[in-house]
């Protein structure tokens, strides 16, 4: 479930169907709920003692917005800097071209084994199946990514690919696929993975990574991680291939000062990433480790189109921290696989329709309550609710057949409800009266402090309780100044 599919051959993403299936899996619900809760708490605890946070966010936003406004200049500078440092640069217009570049490098260097570190961009271009189809052995070395690879699944979170798995599930998987003893202590499971992966690191002839940032000024590729596996992938094999979306460039090394802070803090609440690798060119004479060749693949794959779209350009500011996933009530229930792409959560609901086309992913912008929590946490201040609303408008404009003529993607019940809401919300008197009527109508269904089931809104109460109405409205409070 949830395998990313290349844009050109994708079918419609069935978010509703996949989310409905996810809602019936209590283990998945529990695993995701616990993890995102922990990340949110860690982040909140650290930020409560950081008065600089808002200034850092503004700085990070400004760096990304400035870079996007001059992207051609900085990409050209990056190309020259990487070549100047001894690396090689390849430009890929789309996923197929990017895959072919990596395959061609593997063929030319007679590569048989590849070690990879976590990378959303290589998942976006569906690299692993192409490499495996060519007879290459590909091993994911990030623990979470390794788990989902063993399970034959895809990552369901940018930062924590196996967020949907419980420890007993991982223990069973390792016992079955690695022949490891059936233990459930995380340390022993990690040890089993380490023993297996150590061999893979030593045997790999090519290392493939993503790129968190690429510095135009120096040609430095920057990779954040928490396990040290990316450092092995970039230093042990003789060829290193780094695949980056073209929006990952930053102008100067100094720009990283703020990015080094906001990315890990937003991702997991960590004050800094455990490992940050700065890679400038291949191994130089006299150096003891590092690859003989460094290849940087710069991927467009629809990004130029987004850059030229003034309403949506802001989406390219994303630094893939995952914070918007961690606070999204829809992601927490549906999980990452429901989004049908490596990009999930609120930013996935924006990026996937942009990359893959609104015809294929038109349901995704509607997979949001528009509560605004994503925009509040985003370290580069992307206005995700605005982007989602814009895409909703476009999805309606692209509706096929009769729906296109009437521009009515929703059923009559919802249309009626929205009309009634509009009528009530445009008059203080009507608003007050409808509140009283609704409170009285709901009262017979209250059990304790919530409403577990309603004869209407049944799809809502199938998976969660409806909140009980308060005994009186705030506006009825005699101490209120409201009319
Ligand atoms: S949209 Fe913002 S919060 Fe979400 S992953 Fe991107 S940078 Fe992080």
CSV table of C-alpha atoms and ligand atoms in Angstrom, one decimal:
chain,number,residue,atom,x,y,z
A,1,UNK,CA,0.0,0.0,0.0
A,2,UNK,CA,1.1,3.5,-0.7
A,3,UNK,CA,4.0,2.9,-3.1
A,4,UNK,CA,5.0,6.1,-4.8
A,5,UNK,CA,4.2,5.9,-8.5
A,6,UNK,CA,5.8,8.0,-11.1
A,7,UNK,CA,3.7,10.9,-12.2
A,8,UNK,CA,3.3,9.9,-15.8
A,9,UNK,CA,1.8,6.4,-15.1
A,10,UNK,CA,-0.1,7.2,-11.9
A,11,UNK,CA,-3.8,6.5,-11.5
A,12,UNK,CA,-6.1,8.4,-9.3
A,13,UNK,CA,-5.1,8.6,-5.7
A,14,UNK,CA,-7.9,7.1,-3.6
A,15,UNK,CA,-7.3,9.0,-0.3
A,16,UNK,CA,-10.7,8.2,1.2
A,17,UNK,CA,-10.4,4.5,0.5
A,18,UNK,CA,-6.9,4.2,1.9
A,19,UNK,CA,-7.8,6.4,4.9
A,20,UNK,CA,-10.8,4.3,5.7
A,21,UNK,CA,-8.7,1.1,5.7
A,22,UNK,CA,-6.1,2.8,7.9
A,23,UNK,CA,-8.8,3.7,10.4
A,24,UNK,CA,-9.6,0.1,11.0
A,25,UNK,CA,-6.0,-0.7,12.0
A,26,UNK,CA,-5.7,0.1,15.7
A,27,UNK,CA,-2.0,-0.8,15.9
A,28,UNK,CA,-1.1,1.6,13.1
A,29,UNK,CA,-3.3,4.3,14.8
A,30,UNK,CA,-1.6,3.8,18.1
A,31,UNK,CA,2.0,3.8,16.7
A,32,UNK,CA,1.5,7.0,14.7
A,33,UNK,CA,-0.5,8.7,17.5
A,34,UNK,CA,2.2,8.0,20.1
A,35,UNK,CA,5.1,9.1,17.9
A,36,UNK,CA,3.6,12.4,16.7
A,37,UNK,CA,2.5,13.2,20.3
A,38,UNK,CA,6.1,12.7,21.5
A,39,UNK,CA,7.5,14.9,18.7
A,40,UNK,CA,5.0,17.6,19.5
A,41,UNK,CA,5.7,17.5,23.2
A,42,UNK,CA,9.5,17.6,22.6
A,43,UNK,CA,9.2,20.5,20.2
A,44,UNK,CA,7.0,22.5,22.5
A,45,UNK,CA,9.3,21.9,25.5
A,46,UNK,CA,12.3,23.2,23.7
A,47,UNK,CA,10.6,26.1,22.1
A,48,UNK,CA,9.1,27.3,25.4
A,49,UNK,CA,12.6,28.4,26.3
A,50,UNK,CA,13.6,29.8,22.9
A,51,UNK,CA,12.4,33.4,22.5
A,52,UNK,CA,14.5,33.6,19.3
A,53,UNK,CA,12.3,31.0,17.6
A,54,UNK,CA,10.0,33.4,15.6
A,55,UNK,CA,13.1,35.4,14.4
A,56,UNK,CA,14.7,32.2,13.2
A,57,UNK,CA,11.6,31.2,11.4
A,58,UNK,CA,11.4,34.5,9.6
A,59,UNK,CA,15.1,34.2,8.7
A,60,UNK,CA,14.7,30.7,7.3
A,61,UNK,CA,11.6,31.9,5.3
A,62,UNK,CA,13.5,34.8,3.9
A,63,UNK,CA,16.4,32.7,2.8
A,64,UNK,CA,14.2,30.2,1.0
A,65,UNK,CA,12.0,33.0,-0.6
A,66,UNK,CA,15.1,34.9,-1.8
A,67,UNK,CA,16.7,31.7,-3.2
A,68,UNK,CA,13.5,30.8,-5.1
A,69,UNK,CA,13.3,34.3,-6.5
A,70,UNK,CA,16.8,33.9,-8.0
A,71,UNK,CA,16.9,30.1,-8.4
A,72,UNK,CA,18.5,30.2,-11.9
A,73,UNK,CA,21.4,32.3,-10.5
A,74,UNK,CA,22.1,30.0,-7.5
A,75,UNK,CA,21.7,26.8,-9.4
A,76,UNK,CA,24.2,28.0,-12.0
A,77,UNK,CA,26.6,29.0,-9.2
A,78,UNK,CA,26.1,25.6,-7.5
A,79,UNK,CA,26.9,23.8,-10.7
A,80,UNK,CA,30.1,25.7,-11.1
A,81,UNK,CA,31.1,25.3,-7.4
A,82,UNK,CA,30.5,21.5,-7.4
A,83,UNK,CA,32.5,21.1,-10.6
A,84,UNK,CA,35.2,23.4,-9.2
A,85,UNK,CA,35.5,21.1,-6.1
A,86,UNK,CA,36.0,18.0,-8.4
A,87,UNK,CA,32.4,16.8,-8.5
A,88,UNK,CA,30.2,16.1,-11.5
A,89,UNK,CA,26.7,17.6,-12.0
A,90,UNK,CA,23.8,16.1,-13.9
A,91,UNK,CA,20.6,17.8,-14.7
A,92,UNK,CA,17.4,15.7,-14.8
A,93,UNK,CA,14.2,17.2,-16.3
A,94,UNK,CA,12.0,14.4,-14.9
A,95,UNK,CA,12.0,11.2,-12.9
A,96,UNK,CA,12.8,9.0,-15.9
A,97,UNK,CA,15.9,11.0,-16.7
A,98,UNK,CA,17.1,11.0,-13.1
A,99,UNK,CA,16.7,7.3,-12.9
A,100,UNK,CA,18.6,6.8,-16.2
A,101,UNK,CA,21.5,9.0,-15.0
A,102,UNK,CA,21.9,6.8,-11.9
A,103,UNK,CA,21.5,3.6,-13.9
A,104,UNK,CA,24.1,4.8,-16.4
A,105,UNK,CA,26.6,5.6,-13.7
A,106,UNK,CA,26.0,2.2,-12.2
A,107,UNK,CA,26.5,0.5,-15.6
A,108,UNK,CA,29.7,2.5,-16.4
A,109,UNK,CA,31.3,1.7,-13.1
A,110,UNK,CA,30.2,-2.0,-13.1
A,111,UNK,CA,28.3,-1.5,-9.8
A,112,UNK,CA,26.5,-4.5,-8.3
A,113,UNK,CA,25.7,-3.3,-4.7
A,114,UNK,CA,24.3,0.1,-3.6
A,115,UNK,CA,23.9,1.4,-0.1
A,116,UNK,CA,21.3,4.2,0.3
A,117,UNK,CA,20.5,6.6,3.0
A,118,UNK,CA,17.1,8.1,3.5
A,119,UNK,CA,15.9,10.3,0.7
A,120,UNK,CA,12.4,11.5,-0.2
A,121,UNK,CA,13.7,12.6,-3.7
A,122,UNK,CA,14.9,9.1,-4.6
A,123,UNK,CA,11.5,7.8,-3.5
A,124,UNK,CA,9.8,10.5,-5.6
A,125,UNK,CA,11.6,9.3,-8.7
A,126,UNK,CA,10.9,5.6,-7.8
A,127,UNK,CA,14.7,4.9,-8.0
A,128,UNK,CA,14.9,1.6,-6.1
A,129,UNK,CA,12.6,-0.5,-8.3
A,130,UNK,CA,14.5,0.7,-11.4
A,131,UNK,CA,17.8,-0.2,-9.9
A,132,UNK,CA,16.6,-3.6,-8.7
A,133,UNK,CA,15.0,-4.3,-12.1
A,134,UNK,CA,18.5,-3.7,-13.6
A,135,UNK,CA,19.8,-6.5,-11.3
A,136,UNK,CA,21.4,-4.3,-8.7
A,137,UNK,CA,21.2,-5.0,-4.9
A,138,UNK,CA,19.9,-1.9,-3.1
A,139,UNK,CA,20.0,-1.6,0.6
A,140,UNK,CA,18.4,1.2,2.6
A,141,UNK,CA,20.6,1.9,5.6
A,142,UNK,CA,18.5,4.3,7.7
A,143,UNK,CA,16.9,2.1,10.3
A,144,UNK,CA,13.3,3.2,9.6
A,145,UNK,CA,13.8,3.0,5.8
A,146,UNK,CA,15.5,-0.4,6.2
A,147,UNK,CA,12.4,-1.7,8.2
A,148,UNK,CA,10.0,-0.6,5.5
A,149,UNK,CA,12.2,-2.0,2.8
A,150,UNK,CA,12.2,-5.4,4.5
A,151,UNK,CA,8.5,-5.2,4.9
A,152,UNK,CA,8.0,-4.4,1.2
A,153,UNK,CA,6.4,-1.1,2.1
A,154,UNK,CA,7.1,2.6,1.6
A,155,UNK,CA,8.0,5.3,4.1
A,156,UNK,CA,5.0,6.9,5.7
A,157,UNK,CA,6.8,10.0,7.2
A,158,UNK,CA,9.7,12.1,6.0
A,159,UNK,CA,11.7,11.9,9.2
A,160,UNK,CA,10.4,8.6,10.6
A,161,UNK,CA,9.8,6.2,7.7
A,162,UNK,CA,8.5,3.3,9.9
A,163,UNK,CA,6.4,5.5,12.1
A,164,UNK,CA,3.4,3.2,11.5
A,165,UNK,CA,5.2,0.1,12.8
A,166,UNK,CA,5.1,-1.1,16.4
A,167,UNK,CA,8.1,-2.7,18.1
A,168,UNK,CA,6.5,-6.2,18.1
A,169,UNK,CA,5.9,-5.9,14.4
A,170,UNK,CA,9.5,-4.9,13.8
A,171,UNK,CA,10.7,-7.8,16.0
A,172,UNK,CA,8.6,-10.3,14.0
A,173,UNK,CA,9.9,-8.8,10.7
A,174,UNK,CA,13.5,-9.1,11.8
A,175,UNK,CA,13.0,-12.7,13.0
A,176,UNK,CA,11.4,-13.6,9.7
A,177,UNK,CA,13.6,-11.7,7.2
A,178,UNK,CA,17.0,-11.5,9.1
A,179,UNK,CA,16.7,-14.7,11.1
A,180,UNK,CA,17.3,-12.6,14.2
A,181,UNK,CA,16.2,-13.8,17.7
A,182,UNK,CA,12.6,-12.7,18.5
A,183,UNK,CA,13.4,-9.9,20.9
A,184,UNK,CA,11.5,-6.7,21.5
A,185,UNK,CA,14.1,-4.5,23.2
A,186,UNK,CA,14.8,-1.6,20.8
A,187,UNK,CA,18.5,-1.8,21.5
A,188,UNK,CA,18.7,-5.5,20.5
A,189,UNK,CA,16.7,-4.9,17.4
A,190,UNK,CA,19.0,-2.1,16.4
A,191,UNK,CA,21.9,-4.3,17.1
A,192,UNK,CA,20.5,-7.0,14.7
A,193,UNK,CA,20.0,-4.3,12.0
A,194,UNK,CA,23.5,-3.0,12.6
A,195,UNK,CA,25.1,-6.5,12.1
A,196,UNK,CA,23.2,-6.9,8.9
A,197,UNK,CA,23.9,-3.4,7.5
A,198,UNK,CA,27.6,-3.4,8.4
A,199,UNK,CA,28.2,-6.0,5.7
A,200,UNK,CA,26.2,-4.0,3.2
A,201,UNK,CA,28.2,-0.8,3.9
A,202,UNK,CA,31.5,-2.6,3.4
A,203,UNK,CA,30.4,-4.3,0.2
A,204,UNK,CA,28.7,-1.4,-1.5
A,205,UNK,CA,30.4,0.1,-4.5
A,206,UNK,CA,28.0,3.0,-4.8
A,207,UNK,CA,26.4,5.2,-2.2
A,208,UNK,CA,23.1,7.1,-3.0
A,209,UNK,CA,21.9,9.9,-0.7
A,210,UNK,CA,19.4,12.7,-0.8
A,211,UNK,CA,20.4,16.3,-0.1
A,212,UNK,CA,19.1,18.5,2.7
A,213,UNK,CA,20.8,21.6,1.4
A,214,UNK,CA,23.3,22.4,-1.3
A,215,UNK,CA,25.4,25.5,-0.9
A,216,UNK,CA,25.8,27.5,-4.1
A,217,UNK,CA,28.8,29.4,-2.8
A,218,UNK,CA,31.0,26.4,-2.0
A,219,UNK,CA,29.4,23.4,-3.8
A,220,UNK,CA,28.9,21.7,-0.4
A,221,UNK,CA,26.2,19.1,-0.1
A,222,UNK,CA,24.7,18.9,3.4
A,223,UNK,CA,23.1,15.8,4.8
A,224,UNK,CA,21.3,15.7,8.1
A,225,UNK,CA,20.7,12.4,9.9
A,226,UNK,CA,20.5,10.8,13.4
A,227,UNK,CA,22.3,7.4,12.9
A,228,UNK,CA,25.6,7.9,11.1
A,229,UNK,CA,24.5,5.7,8.3
A,230,UNK,CA,24.6,8.5,5.7
A,231,UNK,CA,28.2,9.3,6.7
A,232,UNK,CA,29.1,5.6,5.9
A,233,UNK,CA,27.2,5.8,2.6
A,234,UNK,CA,29.1,8.9,1.6
A,235,UNK,CA,32.5,7.8,2.7
A,236,UNK,CA,32.9,4.0,2.1
A,237,UNK,CA,31.7,3.3,-1.5
A,238,UNK,CA,33.9,4.5,-4.3
A,239,UNK,CA,31.0,6.4,-6.0
A,240,UNK,CA,28.7,8.8,-4.2
A,241,UNK,CA,25.5,9.9,-6.1
A,242,UNK,CA,23.5,12.7,-4.4
A,243,UNK,CA,20.0,13.3,-5.8
A,244,UNK,CA,18.4,16.7,-4.9
A,245,UNK,CA,15.3,18.6,-5.9
A,246,UNK,CA,16.4,21.9,-7.4
A,247,UNK,CA,14.8,23.9,-4.6
A,248,UNK,CA,17.3,22.5,-2.1
A,249,UNK,CA,20.0,25.1,-3.0
A,250,UNK,CA,20.9,27.9,-0.5
A,251,UNK,CA,23.2,30.8,-1.5
A,252,UNK,CA,25.8,30.8,1.3
A,253,UNK,CA,27.4,28.6,3.9
A,254,UNK,CA,26.3,31.2,6.4
A,255,UNK,CA,22.6,30.5,5.6
A,256,UNK,CA,23.0,27.1,7.1
A,257,UNK,CA,23.4,28.6,10.6
A,258,UNK,CA,19.7,29.1,10.9
A,259,UNK,CA,18.7,25.9,8.9
A,260,UNK,CA,20.9,23.8,11.2
A,261,UNK,CA,18.6,25.0,14.1
A,262,UNK,CA,15.1,25.1,12.6
A,263,UNK,CA,15.2,21.7,10.8
A,264,UNK,CA,15.9,19.3,13.7
A,265,UNK,CA,13.9,21.4,16.2
A,266,UNK,CA,10.8,21.2,13.9
A,267,UNK,CA,11.4,17.6,13.0
A,268,UNK,CA,11.7,15.9,16.4
A,269,UNK,CA,12.2,18.7,18.9
A,270,UNK,CA,16.0,18.0,18.9
A,271,UNK,CA,18.2,21.0,19.5
A,272,UNK,CA,20.4,19.7,16.7
A,273,UNK,CA,20.8,16.7,14.4
A,274,UNK,CA,23.0,13.9,15.6
A,275,UNK,CA,25.1,14.0,12.5
A,276,UNK,CA,25.4,16.7,9.9
A,277,UNK,CA,27.8,15.9,7.0
A,278,UNK,CA,29.2,18.7,4.8
A,279,UNK,CA,30.5,17.1,1.6
A,280,UNK,CA,32.5,19.2,-0.8
A,281,UNK,CA,33.8,17.3,-3.8
A,282,UNK,CA,35.2,13.7,-3.8
A,283,UNK,CA,38.2,12.5,-1.8
A,284,UNK,CA,41.3,14.6,-2.4
A,285,UNK,CA,44.9,13.3,-2.5
A,286,UNK,CA,46.0,12.4,1.0
A,287,UNK,CA,42.5,12.0,2.4
A,288,UNK,CA,41.8,8.6,4.0
A,289,UNK,CA,38.2,8.2,3.1
A,290,UNK,CA,35.5,9.5,0.8
A,291,UNK,CA,34.5,8.5,-2.7
A,292,UNK,CA,36.6,8.6,-5.9
A,293,UNK,CA,33.7,10.3,-7.7
A,294,UNK,CA,30.9,12.5,-6.5
A,295,UNK,CA,27.9,13.0,-8.7
A,296,UNK,CA,25.1,15.5,-8.0
A,297,UNK,CA,21.8,14.9,-9.8
A,298,UNK,CA,19.7,18.1,-9.8
A,299,UNK,CA,16.1,17.2,-10.4
A,300,UNK,CA,13.3,19.4,-11.9
A,301,UNK,CA,10.4,17.0,-12.2
A,302,UNK,CA,7.7,19.7,-12.2
A,303,UNK,CA,9.5,22.2,-9.9
A,304,UNK,CA,10.0,24.7,-12.7
A,305,UNK,CA,6.3,24.7,-13.3
A,306,UNK,CA,5.6,25.3,-9.6
A,307,UNK,CA,8.2,28.1,-9.6
A,308,UNK,CA,6.3,29.8,-12.4
A,309,UNK,CA,3.0,29.5,-10.6
A,310,UNK,CA,2.8,32.6,-8.3
A,311,UNK,CA,0.0,31.2,-6.3
A,312,UNK,CA,1.9,28.0,-5.4
A,313,UNK,CA,5.6,28.9,-5.6
A,314,UNK,CA,5.7,29.1,-1.8
A,315,UNK,CA,5.4,25.2,-1.6
A,316,UNK,CA,9.0,25.0,-2.8
A,317,UNK,CA,10.2,26.5,0.4
A,318,UNK,CA,9.6,23.2,2.2
A,319,UNK,CA,12.7,21.8,4.0
A,320,UNK,CA,10.9,18.4,4.6
A,321,UNK,CA,11.1,18.7,8.4
A,322,UNK,CA,7.8,16.8,8.9
A,323,UNK,CA,6.5,19.2,11.6
A,324,UNK,CA,3.2,19.8,9.6
A,325,UNK,CA,2.6,16.0,9.6
A,326,UNK,CA,3.1,15.8,13.3
A,327,UNK,CA,0.4,18.3,14.1
A,328,UNK,CA,-2.1,17.4,11.4
A,329,UNK,CA,-5.2,15.6,12.8
A,330,UNK,CA,-5.9,14.1,9.4
A,331,UNK,CA,-2.3,12.7,9.1
A,332,UNK,CA,-2.5,11.3,12.6
A,333,UNK,CA,-5.5,9.2,11.7
A,334,UNK,CA,-5.0,8.4,8.1
A,335,UNK,CA,-1.2,7.8,8.2
A,336,UNK,CA,1.3,8.6,5.5
A,337,UNK,CA,0.4,5.8,3.0
A,338,UNK,CA,-3.1,7.1,2.5
A,339,UNK,CA,-1.6,10.0,0.6
A,340,UNK,CA,-0.4,7.7,-2.2
A,341,UNK,CA,3.0,9.4,-2.4
A,342,UNK,CA,6.2,9.8,-0.5
A,343,UNK,CA,4.9,13.3,0.3
A,344,UNK,CA,2.2,13.0,3.0
A,345,UNK,CA,0.4,15.2,5.5
A,346,UNK,CA,-0.5,18.9,4.7
A,347,UNK,CA,2.6,19.5,2.5
A,348,UNK,CA,2.0,16.2,0.7
A,349,UNK,CA,-1.6,17.3,0.0
A,350,UNK,CA,-0.1,20.3,-1.7
A,351,UNK,CA,3.0,18.9,-3.4
A,352,UNK,CA,1.5,15.7,-4.8
A,353,UNK,CA,-1.3,17.4,-6.8
A,354,UNK,CA,1.3,19.9,-8.1
A,355,UNK,CA,3.8,17.2,-9.1
A,356,UNK,CA,1.4,14.6,-10.3
A,357,UNK,CA,-1.5,16.7,-11.6
A,358,UNK,CA,-4.8,17.8,-10.0
A,359,UNK,CA,-6.6,15.2,-12.1
A,360,UNK,CA,-4.7,12.4,-10.3
A,361,UNK,CA,-4.5,13.8,-6.8
A,362,UNK,CA,-7.6,16.1,-6.6
A,363,UNK,CA,-8.8,14.5,-3.4
A,364,UNK,CA,-5.7,15.4,-1.4
A,365,UNK,CA,-6.3,19.1,-0.9
A,366,UNK,CA,-9.7,18.2,0.7
A,367,UNK,CA,-7.9,15.9,3.2
A,368,UNK,CA,-7.5,18.7,5.7
A,369,UNK,CA,-9.6,20.4,8.4
A,370,UNK,CA,-8.0,23.7,7.6
A,371,UNK,CA,-7.3,24.1,11.3
A,372,UNK,CA,-4.1,26.0,10.6
A,373,UNK,CA,-1.9,24.0,12.9
A,374,UNK,CA,0.5,23.2,10.0
A,375,UNK,CA,1.1,26.8,9.2
A,376,UNK,CA,1.7,27.6,12.8
A,377,UNK,CA,4.6,25.1,13.1
A,378,UNK,CA,6.1,25.4,9.7
A,379,UNK,CA,9.7,26.6,10.2
A,380,UNK,CA,9.7,28.4,6.8
A,381,UNK,CA,6.2,29.8,7.3
A,382,UNK,CA,4.5,28.2,4.4
A,383,UNK,CA,0.9,29.2,4.4
A,384,UNK,CA,-0.4,25.7,3.9
A,385,UNK,CA,-4.1,26.4,4.4
A,386,UNK,CA,-4.0,29.0,1.7
A,387,UNK,CA,-2.2,26.6,-0.7
A,388,UNK,CA,-4.8,23.9,0.1
A,389,UNK,CA,-7.7,26.2,-0.6
A,390,UNK,CA,-6.2,27.3,-3.9
A,391,UNK,CA,-5.8,23.7,-4.9
A,392,UNK,CA,-9.4,22.9,-3.8
A,393,UNK,CA,-10.5,25.7,-6.1
A,394,UNK,CA,-8.5,24.2,-9.0
A,395,UNK,CA,-9.8,20.7,-8.2
A,396,UNK,CA,-13.3,22.0,-8.6
A,397,UNK,CA,-12.4,23.8,-11.8
A,398,UNK,CA,-11.0,20.5,-13.2
A,399,UNK,CA,-14.0,18.4,-12.4
A,400,UNK,CA,-15.1,16.2,-15.3
A,401,UNK,CA,-18.4,15.9,-17.1
A,402,UNK,CA,-21.6,17.2,-15.4
A,403,UNK,CA,-19.8,18.1,-12.3
A,404,UNK,CA,-17.6,20.5,-14.3
A,405,UNK,CA,-20.7,22.2,-15.8
A,406,UNK,CA,-22.4,22.6,-12.4
A,407,UNK,CA,-19.1,23.1,-10.5
A,408,UNK,CA,-20.7,21.0,-7.8
A,409,UNK,CA,-18.3,18.4,-6.3
A,410,UNK,CA,-20.3,17.9,-3.2
A,411,UNK,CA,-23.7,16.2,-2.5
A,412,UNK,CA,-27.0,18.1,-1.9
A,413,UNK,CA,-26.8,17.5,1.9
A,414,UNK,CA,-23.5,19.3,2.2
A,415,UNK,CA,-24.7,22.1,-0.1
A,416,UNK,CA,-27.9,22.5,2.0
A,417,UNK,CA,-25.8,22.5,5.2
A,418,UNK,CA,-23.5,25.2,3.8
A,419,UNK,CA,-26.4,27.3,2.7
A,420,UNK,CA,-28.0,27.0,6.2
A,421,UNK,CA,-24.7,27.9,7.8
A,422,UNK,CA,-24.2,30.9,5.5
A,423,UNK,CA,-27.7,32.1,6.4
A,424,UNK,CA,-27.1,31.7,10.1
A,425,UNK,CA,-23.6,33.2,10.1
A,426,UNK,CA,-24.6,36.4,8.4
A,427,UNK,CA,-26.9,37.6,11.2
A,428,UNK,CA,-26.1,37.7,14.9
A,429,UNK,CA,-29.8,37.1,15.8
A,430,UNK,CA,-30.1,34.0,13.5
A,431,UNK,CA,-26.7,32.7,14.8
A,432,UNK,CA,-27.8,32.9,18.4
A,433,UNK,CA,-31.2,31.2,17.6
A,434,UNK,CA,-29.6,28.4,15.6
A,435,UNK,CA,-27.1,27.7,18.4
A,436,UNK,CA,-30.0,27.3,20.8
A,437,UNK,CA,-31.9,25.0,18.5
A,438,UNK,CA,-28.8,22.9,17.8
A,439,UNK,CA,-27.9,22.5,21.5
A,440,UNK,CA,-31.4,21.4,22.2
A,441,UNK,CA,-31.4,19.0,19.3
A,442,UNK,CA,-28.1,17.4,20.3
A,443,UNK,CA,-28.9,17.1,24.0
A,444,UNK,CA,-30.8,13.7,23.8
A,445,UNK,CA,-27.6,12.1,22.3
A,446,UNK,CA,-25.1,13.2,24.9
A,447,UNK,CA,-23.5,10.4,26.9
A,448,UNK,CA,-21.1,11.7,29.6
A,449,UNK,CA,-19.1,14.5,28.0
A,450,UNK,CA,-19.5,13.5,24.3
A,451,UNK,CA,-21.8,12.2,21.7
A,452,UNK,CA,-20.8,8.7,20.6
A,453,UNK,CA,-23.4,8.3,17.9
A,454,UNK,CA,-25.8,10.4,15.9
A,455,UNK,CA,-28.6,9.4,13.6
A,456,UNK,CA,-27.2,12.0,11.1
A,457,UNK,CA,-23.5,12.7,10.6
A,458,UNK,CA,-23.0,9.0,10.9
A,459,UNK,CA,-19.7,9.0,9.0
A,460,UNK,CA,-18.3,11.4,11.5
A,461,UNK,CA,-19.3,9.4,14.6
A,462,UNK,CA,-18.2,6.1,13.0
A,463,UNK,CA,-14.6,6.8,13.9
A,464,UNK,CA,-14.8,9.5,16.6
A,465,UNK,CA,-17.1,11.0,19.2
A,466,UNK,CA,-18.8,14.3,18.6
A,467,UNK,CA,-18.2,16.9,21.3
A,468,UNK,CA,-21.2,17.5,23.6
A,469,UNK,CA,-22.6,21.0,23.3
A,470,UNK,CA,-22.1,23.4,26.2
A,471,UNK,CA,-25.2,24.1,28.4
A,472,UNK,CA,-25.2,27.7,27.1
A,473,UNK,CA,-23.3,29.8,24.5
A,474,UNK,CA,-20.6,32.2,25.3
A,475,UNK,CA,-22.8,34.9,23.8
A,476,UNK,CA,-25.6,34.1,26.2
A,477,UNK,CA,-23.3,34.9,29.2
A,478,UNK,CA,-24.8,38.1,30.8
A,479,UNK,CA,-21.3,39.4,31.5
A,480,UNK,CA,-20.4,39.3,27.8
A,481,UNK,CA,-20.5,42.6,25.9
A,482,UNK,CA,-21.7,40.9,22.7
A,483,UNK,CA,-25.1,42.1,21.5
B,1,LIG,S1,5.7,22.4,4.9
B,1,LIG,FE1,6.8,23.3,6.5
B,1,LIG,S2,6.4,22.0,8.3
B,1,LIG,FE2,5.8,20.8,6.5
B,1,LIG,S3,7.5,19.6,6.1
B,1,LIG,FE3,7.7,21.4,4.8
B,1,LIG,S4,9.0,22.8,6.1
B,1,LIG,FE4,8.2,21.2,7.4
